[in-house]
Amino acid sequence: MSITFEKVSHIYSDGTPYRFVALSDVDLDIIEGQMTAIVGQTGSGKSTLVQHLNGLLLPASGKINVLDHVIEAGSHPKGLKSLRGKVGLVFQFPEYQLFEETVLKDIAFGPKNFGFTEKEAIEKARHAMKLVSLGKEFEEKSPLELSGGQKRRVAIAGILAMDPQVLVLDEPTAGLDPQGTIQMMELFRELNQKHHKTVLIVTHDMEQVFNYCDRVIVMAKGSVHTHTTCEEFFRDSSLCNSLAILPPALIRMKDALKEKGFTIKDEMEDIHELSKEIAREVKHG
Amino acid sequence: MGNFTLGRYIPLDSPIHRMDPRAKIMAMLFVLIAIFFPAGWIGYGIIFVAVSIVILLGKLSFTYILKSMKPMMFMMFFLLIMNCLVLKTGEPLFTIYSFTVYSDAVFQTLYIVVRLLLMIMITTCLTATTKPLDMTLGIEDLLKPFTKIGVPAHEIAMLISIALRFIPDLIDETTRIIKAQESRGVDLKEGKMKERIMAILSLIVPLFVSAFQRAEDLANAMEARGYAPGEERTRYKVLKMEMRDWILLFCAFLLLVGMIVLSRFK
């Protein structure tokens, strides 16, 4: 089981003056159980790509394989609903999808749609609330009276309650404060490592890619520009520079040091490793 | 949703696109009134040719205009059925299961269909070649004379332009919310009554919330930039009638007079 794209294209408003090719001949192999970042400039096809994963958008040509479901252009795909239960898609600014009277009911909405009984759904909702660290006191509140960050957590919990195997997040931290961003990313890491979920994150933040993700997919003009591991991607900042992407601070620091004559290894996990390298250099030098 | 063509502006560069919106609105009104004079098939033929010339000059494709008629198809079919049931005059044409269809029923329907067709063609000509903002400027100017009897011309124009401005936004928002709820397992096409009500509710509530939010944001943004209704405002874009605008108006007026004359002679 894996997620593969074969020559997938998608065209918006085909046959009108507004025709726009959003994806062209995308070949992709997303590795399960890993945390993959999807980066690229606005309009490069990131959002279009992820909406193919649970069959919200269907390809104009090509074939997609997601968890044993095959979506092929031209044929009407079957079992889309069960696919949507397995691939949880969290949209950008998901707080706009809240509609129930209470937080608990809203989170339980997803599981109920996928055939769980009221009781099971509530149980799953409670569990999801715990995951996103929303306390019991929120259960009976109206989702509309919460703060922006809390609403975001309710919306993400609404998807987590469905217990999907694959979690797809379109800019999940946009508009959150730094504290909320870190908590959110830690949650995704935990879901990936402890609960073995495949996580895909659309993001603009290279620090997130560097600190949390295993692999990175760079989209440009509707096709996959680069698909590689994060270590590989950040080893040489010339790739980032050619894509007009600002590398993470750690990489910039390392580059600056090297320019000044330090000999530092290229693979760098975190700030501690860099400081050790610097200390070693200073002692020797 | 994205394939909704009726009343949409098509960004092209053509003599029709460059015309003064006031002239275009008035010309459209003239021709629309002309359609209501029973000038017979010759009259409709003349109007059709005139409108076709405008479509060609405006670089619009006929298939596009045909497409925008799609929502009307059902109505036309319904009309035909109703007319066949009600109208019993003229020659009997054919009989199905002891039910006779008369020639007048078919002709009456055709008459209405042709009128509708022409009306859609004409209004599409206007909406497809005029930017919504220019349209409201035109409406404001045309309503100016009525401000003396208490018609708030500027406010009406502002209202229309804001409403128009929000249409694409709300369509986008709707598709977005549909997708988000579909990702949560909402099935809009199937399901029991209770589930379907829930599904519709899950769309309407967020849509209302965001529409009100947008309205409030816009009102605040306008106020922050000093907008006050009723106050005298200058305009960035000044409309100017040129030769071609007068020619269009004259032709439309001629068409109207021609139709009146034709209907008298019938």
Coordinates of C-alpha atoms in Angstrom, one line a residue:
Chain A
M1 CA 0.0 0.0 0.0
S2 CA 1.3 3.4 -0.9
I3 CA 0.2 6.6 -2.5
T4 CA 1.2 7.1 -6.1
F5 CA 0.4 9.5 -8.9
E6 CA 1.0 8.5 -12.5
K7 CA 0.9 11.3 -15.1
V8 CA -1.8 13.1 -13.3
S9 CA -3.1 16.4 -14.8
H10 CA -5.9 18.7 -13.6
I11 CA -7.5 21.5 -15.6
Y12 CA -9.8 24.1 -14.1
S13 CA -12.7 25.5 -16.1
D14 CA -11.8 23.5 -19.2
G15 CA -13.5 24.7 -22.4
T16 CA -14.0 28.3 -21.2
P17 CA -11.9 31.4 -21.5
Y18 CA -10.9 30.8 -17.8
R19 CA -9.2 27.5 -18.6
F20 CA -6.2 26.9 -16.3
V21 CA -3.9 23.9 -16.1
A22 CA -3.2 23.5 -12.4
L23 CA -1.3 20.1 -12.6
S24 CA 0.4 18.7 -15.6
D25 CA 1.8 15.1 -15.8
V26 CA 2.6 14.7 -12.1
D27 CA 4.4 11.5 -11.2
L28 CA 4.7 11.1 -7.5
D29 CA 5.4 8.3 -5.0
I30 CA 4.6 9.3 -1.4
I31 CA 6.1 7.1 1.2
E32 CA 3.8 5.9 3.9
G33 CA 4.5 6.4 7.6
Q34 CA 6.6 9.5 6.9
M35 CA 6.1 13.2 7.3
T36 CA 6.3 14.9 3.9
A37 CA 6.2 18.6 3.3
I38 CA 4.8 20.1 0.1
V39 CA 6.3 23.4 -0.7
G40 CA 6.1 25.8 -3.6
Q41 CA 5.0 29.3 -4.5
T42 CA 1.4 30.4 -4.6
G43 CA -0.3 29.0 -7.6
S44 CA 2.2 26.1 -8.1
G45 CA -0.5 23.5 -7.6
K46 CA 0.0 22.4 -4.0
S47 CA -3.6 22.7 -3.0
T48 CA -4.9 21.1 -6.2
L49 CA -2.5 18.2 -5.6
V50 CA -3.6 17.5 -2.1
Q51 CA -7.3 17.6 -3.1
H52 CA -6.7 14.7 -5.4
L53 CA -5.7 12.5 -2.4
N54 CA -9.2 12.1 -1.1
G55 CA -11.0 12.4 -4.4
L56 CA -12.4 15.9 -3.9
L57 CA -10.9 16.7 -7.3
L58 CA -10.6 14.1 -10.0
P59 CA -7.8 14.0 -12.5
A60 CA -8.3 15.1 -16.1
S61 CA -5.8 12.5 -17.1
G62 CA -3.6 10.0 -15.3
K63 CA -4.1 7.6 -12.4
I64 CA -3.9 7.9 -8.7
N65 CA -3.4 5.1 -6.2
V66 CA -4.3 5.8 -2.6
L67 CA -4.5 3.1 0.0
D68 CA -5.8 0.5 -2.4
H69 CA -8.2 2.9 -4.0
V70 CA -7.7 3.6 -7.7
I71 CA -8.8 6.9 -9.1
E72 CA -8.5 7.0 -12.9
A73 CA -9.3 9.8 -15.3
G74 CA -12.5 9.3 -17.2
S75 CA -14.0 6.6 -15.0
H76 CA -16.3 7.3 -12.1
P77 CA -14.4 6.3 -9.0
K78 CA -16.1 4.1 -6.5
G79 CA -15.9 4.1 -2.7
L80 CA -14.9 7.8 -2.5
K81 CA -16.6 8.1 0.9
S82 CA -14.6 5.3 2.5
L83 CA -11.5 6.9 1.0
R84 CA -12.4 10.2 2.7
G85 CA -12.6 8.4 6.0
K86 CA -9.0 7.0 5.5
V87 CA -7.5 10.2 4.2
G88 CA -8.3 13.1 6.4
L89 CA -7.9 16.5 4.7
V90 CA -7.6 19.6 6.7
F91 CA -8.2 22.7 4.6
Q92 CA -6.5 26.1 5.0
F93 CA -8.3 28.1 7.7
P94 CA -10.5 25.1 8.6
E95 CA -12.2 27.1 11.4
Y96 CA -14.7 28.2 8.7
Q97 CA -16.2 24.7 8.5
L98 CA -17.5 24.7 12.1
F99 CA -21.3 24.8 12.3
E100 CA -22.6 22.7 15.3
E101 CA -23.9 24.1 18.5
T102 CA -21.2 22.7 20.7
V103 CA -17.5 21.8 20.2
L104 CA -18.1 18.2 21.1
K105 CA -20.9 17.8 18.6
D106 CA -18.9 19.4 15.8
I107 CA -16.0 17.1 16.3
A108 CA -18.3 14.1 16.4
F109 CA -19.9 15.1 13.1
G110 CA -17.2 13.4 11.0
P111 CA -17.2 10.0 12.7
K112 CA -21.0 10.0 12.6
N113 CA -21.0 10.6 8.9
F114 CA -18.7 7.5 8.5
G115 CA -21.3 5.3 10.2
F116 CA -20.2 5.3 13.9
T117 CA -23.0 5.4 16.4
E118 CA -23.7 8.5 18.5
K119 CA -21.9 7.0 21.5
E120 CA -18.8 5.9 19.5
A121 CA -18.6 9.2 17.8
I122 CA -18.7 11.1 21.1
E123 CA -16.0 8.8 22.4
K124 CA -13.8 9.5 19.4
A125 CA -14.5 13.2 19.7
R126 CA -13.3 13.2 23.3
H127 CA -10.2 11.4 22.3
A128 CA -9.5 13.8 19.5
M129 CA -10.0 16.8 21.9
K130 CA -7.4 15.3 24.2
L131 CA -5.0 14.9 21.2
V132 CA -5.2 18.6 20.4
S133 CA -5.1 19.5 24.1
L134 CA -8.6 21.0 24.4
G135 CA -9.8 20.6 27.9
K136 CA -13.2 19.2 29.0
E137 CA -14.4 22.7 29.7
F138 CA -14.6 23.3 26.0
E139 CA -17.0 20.4 25.2
E140 CA -20.2 22.3 25.7
K141 CA -19.1 25.7 24.4
S142 CA -20.2 27.0 21.0
P143 CA -17.4 26.8 18.5
L144 CA -18.2 30.3 17.3
E145 CA -17.3 31.9 20.6
L146 CA -13.7 30.5 20.7
S147 CA -10.5 32.3 19.8
G148 CA -9.0 31.8 16.4
G149 CA -6.4 29.3 17.6
Q150 CA -8.9 27.3 19.6
K151 CA -11.3 27.1 16.6
R152 CA -8.4 25.8 14.5
R153 CA -7.8 23.1 17.0
V154 CA -11.5 22.1 17.1
A155 CA -11.5 21.9 13.3
I156 CA -8.3 19.7 13.2
A157 CA -9.8 17.6 16.0
G158 CA -12.9 17.1 13.8
I159 CA -10.7 15.4 11.2
L160 CA -8.6 13.5 13.8
A161 CA -11.8 12.1 15.3
M162 CA -12.3 10.2 12.0
D163 CA -9.0 8.4 12.8
P164 CA -7.6 8.6 9.2
Q165 CA -4.6 6.7 8.2
V166 CA -3.3 9.6 6.2
L167 CA -3.5 13.1 7.4
V168 CA -3.2 15.9 4.8
L169 CA -2.9 19.5 6.1
D170 CA -3.1 22.6 3.9
E171 CA -1.1 25.3 5.7
P172 CA -2.3 24.2 9.2
T173 CA -0.4 26.9 11.1
A174 CA -1.2 29.9 8.9
G175 CA -2.2 32.8 11.2
L176 CA -1.4 31.0 14.4
D177 CA 0.9 32.6 17.1
P178 CA 4.4 31.1 17.5
Q179 CA 3.4 29.1 20.6
G180 CA 0.4 27.7 18.8
T181 CA 2.4 26.8 15.8
I182 CA 4.9 24.8 17.8
Q183 CA 2.2 23.0 19.6
M184 CA 0.5 22.1 16.4
M185 CA 3.7 20.8 14.7
E186 CA 4.5 18.8 17.8
L187 CA 1.0 17.2 17.6
F188 CA 1.6 16.3 13.9
R189 CA 5.0 14.8 14.8
E190 CA 3.4 12.8 17.6
L191 CA 0.7 11.5 15.3
N192 CA 3.3 10.5 12.8
Q193 CA 5.7 8.8 15.3
K194 CA 3.4 7.4 17.9
H195 CA 0.3 6.6 15.9
H196 CA 2.2 5.8 12.7
K197 CA 0.1 8.1 10.5
T198 CA 1.3 9.3 7.1
V199 CA 1.4 13.1 7.4
L200 CA 1.5 15.5 4.5
I201 CA 1.9 19.2 5.2
V202 CA 1.5 22.0 2.7
T203 CA 3.7 24.8 4.1
H204 CA 5.7 27.9 3.3
D205 CA 7.7 27.7 6.5
M206 CA 11.2 26.2 5.9
E207 CA 11.8 25.9 9.6
Q208 CA 8.9 23.6 9.9
V209 CA 10.1 21.5 6.9
F210 CA 13.6 21.3 8.4
N211 CA 12.6 20.6 12.0
Y212 CA 9.7 18.2 11.5
C213 CA 9.6 16.6 8.1
D214 CA 11.3 13.6 6.6
R215 CA 10.8 14.4 3.0
V216 CA 10.0 17.4 0.8
I217 CA 8.2 17.8 -2.4
V218 CA 8.7 21.1 -4.3
M219 CA 6.0 22.0 -6.7
A220 CA 6.5 24.6 -9.5
K221 CA 4.1 25.6 -12.2
G222 CA 1.9 22.5 -11.8
S223 CA 4.6 19.9 -11.8
V224 CA 6.9 18.2 -9.2
H225 CA 10.2 20.1 -9.3
T226 CA 12.0 18.1 -6.7
H227 CA 11.1 15.2 -4.4
T228 CA 13.8 14.2 -2.0
T229 CA 14.6 13.7 1.7
C230 CA 15.0 16.8 3.9
E231 CA 18.7 16.2 4.6
E232 CA 19.4 16.0 0.9
F233 CA 17.2 19.1 0.2
F234 CA 19.0 21.3 2.8
R235 CA 22.5 19.9 2.3
D236 CA 23.2 22.4 -0.4
S237 CA 21.5 25.7 -0.1
S238 CA 22.0 26.5 -3.8
L239 CA 18.9 24.4 -4.5
C240 CA 16.9 26.5 -2.1
N241 CA 18.3 29.7 -3.6
S242 CA 17.5 28.7 -7.2
L243 CA 13.9 28.2 -6.0
A244 CA 13.8 31.5 -4.3
I245 CA 13.3 29.7 -1.0
L246 CA 15.0 31.1 2.1
P247 CA 16.8 28.2 3.8
P248 CA 16.2 27.7 7.6
A249 CA 18.2 29.8 10.0
L250 CA 20.5 26.9 11.0
I251 CA 21.5 26.3 7.4
R252 CA 22.1 29.9 6.8
M253 CA 24.3 30.0 9.9
K254 CA 26.2 27.0 8.7
D255 CA 26.7 28.5 5.3
A256 CA 27.9 31.8 6.8
L257 CA 30.4 30.0 9.0
K258 CA 31.7 28.0 6.1
E259 CA 32.2 31.1 4.1
K260 CA 34.4 32.5 6.8
G261 CA 36.6 29.4 6.7
F262 CA 35.1 27.0 9.1
T263 CA 35.1 23.3 8.1
I264 CA 31.7 22.0 9.1
K265 CA 29.9 18.9 8.0
D266 CA 26.9 19.4 5.8
E267 CA 24.3 17.1 7.5
M268 CA 23.0 19.0 10.5
E269 CA 20.2 17.8 12.8
D270 CA 19.6 20.7 15.1
I271 CA 21.2 23.7 16.8
H272 CA 23.1 21.5 19.4
E273 CA 24.9 19.7 16.6
L274 CA 25.9 22.9 15.1
S275 CA 27.2 24.3 18.4
K276 CA 29.3 21.2 18.9
E277 CA 30.8 21.5 15.4
I278 CA 31.6 25.2 16.1
A279 CA 33.1 24.3 19.5
R280 CA 35.3 21.6 17.9
E281 CA 36.4 24.0 15.2
V282 CA 37.2 26.8 17.7
K283 CA 39.2 24.4 20.0
H284 CA 41.2 23.1 17.0
G285 CA 41.6 26.4 15.3
Chain B
M1 CA -20.2 26.1 -9.8
G2 CA -17.2 27.2 -11.8
N3 CA -19.0 26.6 -15.1
F4 CA -21.7 29.2 -14.4
T5 CA -21.6 31.4 -17.4
L6 CA -24.8 33.4 -17.3
G7 CA -24.1 37.1 -16.7
R8 CA -20.3 36.8 -16.4
Y9 CA -17.9 39.3 -17.8
I10 CA -15.5 38.1 -20.4
P11 CA -12.2 40.0 -20.5
L12 CA -11.6 40.7 -24.2
D13 CA -10.6 43.8 -26.2
S14 CA -13.2 44.7 -28.7
P15 CA -15.1 47.9 -29.9
I16 CA -18.1 46.7 -27.9
H17 CA -16.0 46.3 -24.8
R18 CA -14.7 49.8 -25.1
M19 CA -18.1 51.4 -25.5
D20 CA -19.7 53.7 -22.8
P21 CA -21.7 51.5 -20.4
R22 CA -24.5 54.1 -20.4
A23 CA -24.9 53.8 -24.2
K24 CA -24.9 50.0 -23.9
I25 CA -27.5 49.9 -21.1
M26 CA -29.8 52.2 -22.9
A27 CA -29.4 50.4 -26.2
M28 CA -30.1 47.1 -24.4
L29 CA -33.3 48.6 -22.9
F30 CA -34.4 49.9 -26.4
V31 CA -33.9 46.4 -27.9
L32 CA -35.6 44.7 -25.0
I33 CA -38.6 46.9 -25.3
A34 CA -38.6 46.3 -29.1
I35 CA -38.9 42.5 -28.5
F36 CA -42.2 43.0 -26.8
F37 CA -43.8 44.5 -29.9
P38 CA -45.5 41.7 -31.8
A39 CA -43.6 42.4 -35.0
G40 CA -43.8 38.8 -36.3
W41 CA -41.1 36.6 -37.5
I42 CA -39.6 39.2 -39.8
G43 CA -39.2 41.5 -36.9
Y44 CA -37.5 38.9 -34.8
G45 CA -35.3 38.0 -37.7
I46 CA -34.1 41.6 -38.0
I47 CA -33.4 41.8 -34.2
F48 CA -31.5 38.5 -34.4
V49 CA -29.3 39.8 -37.2
A50 CA -28.7 43.0 -35.3
V51 CA -27.8 41.2 -32.1
S52 CA -25.6 38.7 -34.0
I53 CA -23.6 41.7 -35.4
V54 CA -23.0 43.0 -31.9
I55 CA -21.9 39.5 -30.8
L56 CA -19.4 39.3 -33.7
L57 CA -18.1 42.8 -33.0
G58 CA -17.8 41.9 -29.3
K59 CA -15.7 38.8 -30.2
L60 CA -18.1 36.7 -28.2
S61 CA -18.5 33.1 -29.4
F62 CA -22.0 31.8 -30.1
T63 CA -21.3 28.6 -28.2
Y64 CA -20.6 30.6 -25.1
I65 CA -23.9 32.3 -25.4
L66 CA -25.7 29.0 -26.1
K67 CA -24.0 27.7 -22.9
S68 CA -25.4 30.5 -20.9
M69 CA -28.9 29.5 -22.0
K70 CA -28.6 26.1 -20.4
P71 CA -30.3 27.0 -17.2
M72 CA -33.3 28.2 -19.2
M73 CA -33.7 24.8 -21.0
F74 CA -35.8 23.3 -18.3
M75 CA -38.1 26.4 -18.2
M76 CA -38.6 26.2 -22.0
F77 CA -39.5 22.6 -21.8
F78 CA -41.9 23.2 -19.0
L79 CA -43.5 26.0 -21.1
L80 CA -44.0 23.6 -24.0
I81 CA -45.7 21.0 -21.9
M82 CA -48.0 23.6 -20.3
N83 CA -49.0 25.2 -23.6
C84 CA -49.7 21.8 -25.1
L85 CA -52.0 21.0 -22.2
V86 CA -53.8 24.3 -22.2
L87 CA -54.0 25.7 -25.7
K88 CA -56.6 24.0 -27.9
T89 CA -56.8 26.3 -30.8
G90 CA -55.4 26.1 -34.4
E91 CA -54.9 23.0 -36.4
P92 CA -54.7 19.7 -34.6
L93 CA -51.2 18.4 -35.3
F94 CA -50.9 14.9 -33.9
T95 CA -52.5 12.7 -31.3
I96 CA -50.8 10.7 -28.5
Y97 CA -53.0 8.4 -26.5
S98 CA -56.2 10.3 -27.3
F99 CA -54.5 13.6 -26.4
T100 CA -54.3 16.1 -29.3
V101 CA -51.6 18.7 -29.7
Y102 CA -52.6 21.8 -31.5
S103 CA -50.5 24.0 -33.8
D104 CA -51.1 27.1 -31.7
A105 CA -49.6 25.4 -28.7
V106 CA -46.4 24.8 -30.5
F107 CA -46.3 28.2 -32.2
Q108 CA -47.0 30.0 -29.0
T109 CA -44.2 28.2 -27.3
L110 CA -41.8 28.8 -30.1
Y111 CA -42.8 32.5 -30.0
I112 CA -42.0 32.7 -26.3
V113 CA -38.8 30.7 -26.7
V114 CA -37.6 33.0 -29.5
R115 CA -38.3 36.0 -27.3
L116 CA -36.5 34.5 -24.3
L117 CA -33.6 33.5 -26.5
L118 CA -33.2 37.0 -27.9
M119 CA -33.5 38.5 -24.4
I120 CA -30.8 36.3 -23.1
M121 CA -28.6 37.0 -26.1
I122 CA -29.0 40.8 -25.6
T123 CA -28.4 40.8 -21.9
T124 CA -25.4 38.5 -22.3
C125 CA -24.0 40.9 -24.8
L126 CA -24.2 43.6 -22.2
T127 CA -22.9 41.6 -19.2
A128 CA -20.2 39.8 -21.1
T129 CA -18.7 43.0 -22.6
T130 CA -19.1 45.4 -19.6
K131 CA -17.1 45.2 -16.4
P132 CA -19.4 45.1 -13.4
L133 CA -17.9 48.3 -12.0
D134 CA -18.5 50.1 -15.3
M135 CA -22.0 48.8 -15.3
T136 CA -22.8 50.3 -11.9
L137 CA -21.2 53.6 -13.0
G138 CA -23.5 53.6 -15.9
I139 CA -26.5 52.8 -13.8
E140 CA -25.6 55.6 -11.4
D141 CA -25.4 58.1 -14.2
L142 CA -28.7 57.0 -15.7
L143 CA -30.4 57.2 -12.4
K144 CA -29.0 60.7 -11.7
P145 CA -32.1 62.6 -13.1
F146 CA -34.3 60.7 -10.6
T147 CA -32.3 61.9 -7.5
K148 CA -34.6 65.0 -7.6
I149 CA -37.6 62.8 -6.7
G150 CA -35.7 61.1 -3.9
V151 CA -34.1 58.1 -5.7
P152 CA -30.7 57.5 -4.0
A153 CA -28.8 56.9 -7.3
H154 CA -25.4 56.6 -5.8
E155 CA -26.4 54.3 -2.9
I156 CA -28.2 52.0 -5.4
A157 CA -25.2 51.8 -7.6
M158 CA -22.9 51.2 -4.6
L159 CA -25.3 48.4 -3.4
I160 CA -25.3 46.7 -6.8
S161 CA -21.5 46.9 -7.2
I162 CA -20.9 45.5 -3.7
A163 CA -23.4 42.7 -4.4
L164 CA -21.7 41.9 -7.7
R165 CA -18.3 42.0 -6.1
F166 CA -19.3 39.4 -3.6
I167 CA -20.8 36.9 -6.0
P168 CA -17.5 35.2 -7.1
D169 CA -16.3 35.3 -3.5
L170 CA -19.4 33.6 -2.2
I171 CA -19.3 31.0 -5.0
D172 CA -15.6 30.3 -4.0
E173 CA -16.5 30.2 -0.4
T174 CA -19.4 27.8 -1.1
T175 CA -17.2 25.4 -3.0
R176 CA -14.6 25.6 -0.3
I177 CA -17.1 24.7 2.4
I178 CA -18.6 21.9 0.4
K179 CA -15.2 20.4 -0.1
A180 CA -14.3 20.8 3.6
Q181 CA -17.5 19.1 4.7
E182 CA -17.2 16.4 2.0
S183 CA -13.8 15.7 3.6
R184 CA -15.7 15.1 6.8
G185 CA -17.9 12.5 5.1
V186 CA -20.9 14.7 4.2
D187 CA -22.7 13.2 1.3
L188 CA -24.7 15.9 -0.5
K189 CA -26.2 13.6 -3.1
E190 CA -27.4 10.6 -1.1
G191 CA -28.6 9.8 2.3
K192 CA -31.6 9.7 4.5
M193 CA -33.8 12.8 5.0
K194 CA -32.2 13.6 8.4
E195 CA -28.7 13.2 7.1
R196 CA -29.4 15.5 4.1
I197 CA -30.8 18.2 6.3
M198 CA -27.7 17.9 8.4
A199 CA -25.6 18.1 5.3
I200 CA -27.3 21.3 4.1
L201 CA -27.1 22.8 7.6
S202 CA -23.3 22.1 7.6
L203 CA -23.0 24.3 4.5
I204 CA -25.4 27.1 5.3
V205 CA -24.2 27.9 8.9
P206 CA -20.6 28.4 7.9
L207 CA -21.6 30.3 4.8
F208 CA -23.7 32.7 6.8
V209 CA -21.0 33.2 9.4
S210 CA -18.4 34.0 6.8
A211 CA -20.8 36.2 4.7
F212 CA -21.6 38.3 7.8
Q213 CA -17.9 38.4 8.7
R214 CA -17.0 39.6 5.2
A215 CA -19.8 42.2 5.2
E216 CA -18.6 43.6 8.5
D217 CA -14.9 43.7 7.4
L218 CA -15.8 45.5 4.2
A219 CA -18.0 48.0 6.0
N220 CA -15.1 48.8 8.4
A221 CA -12.6 49.0 5.6
M222 CA -14.8 51.5 3.8
E223 CA -15.4 53.6 6.8
A224 CA -11.7 53.6 7.6
R225 CA -11.1 55.1 4.2
G226 CA -13.7 57.8 4.9
Y227 CA -16.6 56.6 2.9
A228 CA -19.9 58.2 3.9
P229 CA -23.0 57.7 1.8
G230 CA -24.8 60.8 0.7
E231 CA -21.6 62.8 0.6
E232 CA -20.4 64.3 -2.6
R233 CA -17.7 62.1 -4.2
T234 CA -15.4 62.6 -7.1
R235 CA -14.8 59.8 -9.5
Y236 CA -11.7 58.1 -10.7
K237 CA -13.2 57.0 -13.9
V238 CA -15.1 59.6 -15.9
L239 CA -17.4 58.3 -18.6
K240 CA -17.5 60.0 -21.9
M241 CA -19.9 59.4 -24.8
E242 CA -18.1 59.1 -28.1
M243 CA -19.2 58.9 -31.7
R244 CA -19.6 55.1 -31.7
D245 CA -21.7 55.2 -28.5
W246 CA -24.1 57.6 -30.2
I247 CA -24.2 55.4 -33.3
L248 CA -25.1 52.4 -31.1
L249 CA -27.9 54.3 -29.4
F250 CA -29.2 55.6 -32.7
C251 CA -29.2 52.0 -34.2
A252 CA -31.0 50.6 -31.1
F253 CA -33.5 53.4 -31.2
L254 CA -34.1 52.8 -35.0
L255 CA -34.7 49.1 -34.2
L256 CA -37.3 50.0 -31.6
V257 CA -39.1 52.5 -34.0
G258 CA -38.9 49.9 -36.8
M259 CA -40.5 47.2 -34.6
I260 CA -43.3 49.6 -33.5
V261 CA -44.0 50.4 -37.2
L262 CA -43.9 46.7 -38.2
S263 CA -46.3 45.7 -35.5
R264 CA -48.8 48.4 -36.6
F265 CA -48.8 47.1 -40.2
K266 CA -49.4 43.5 -39.2

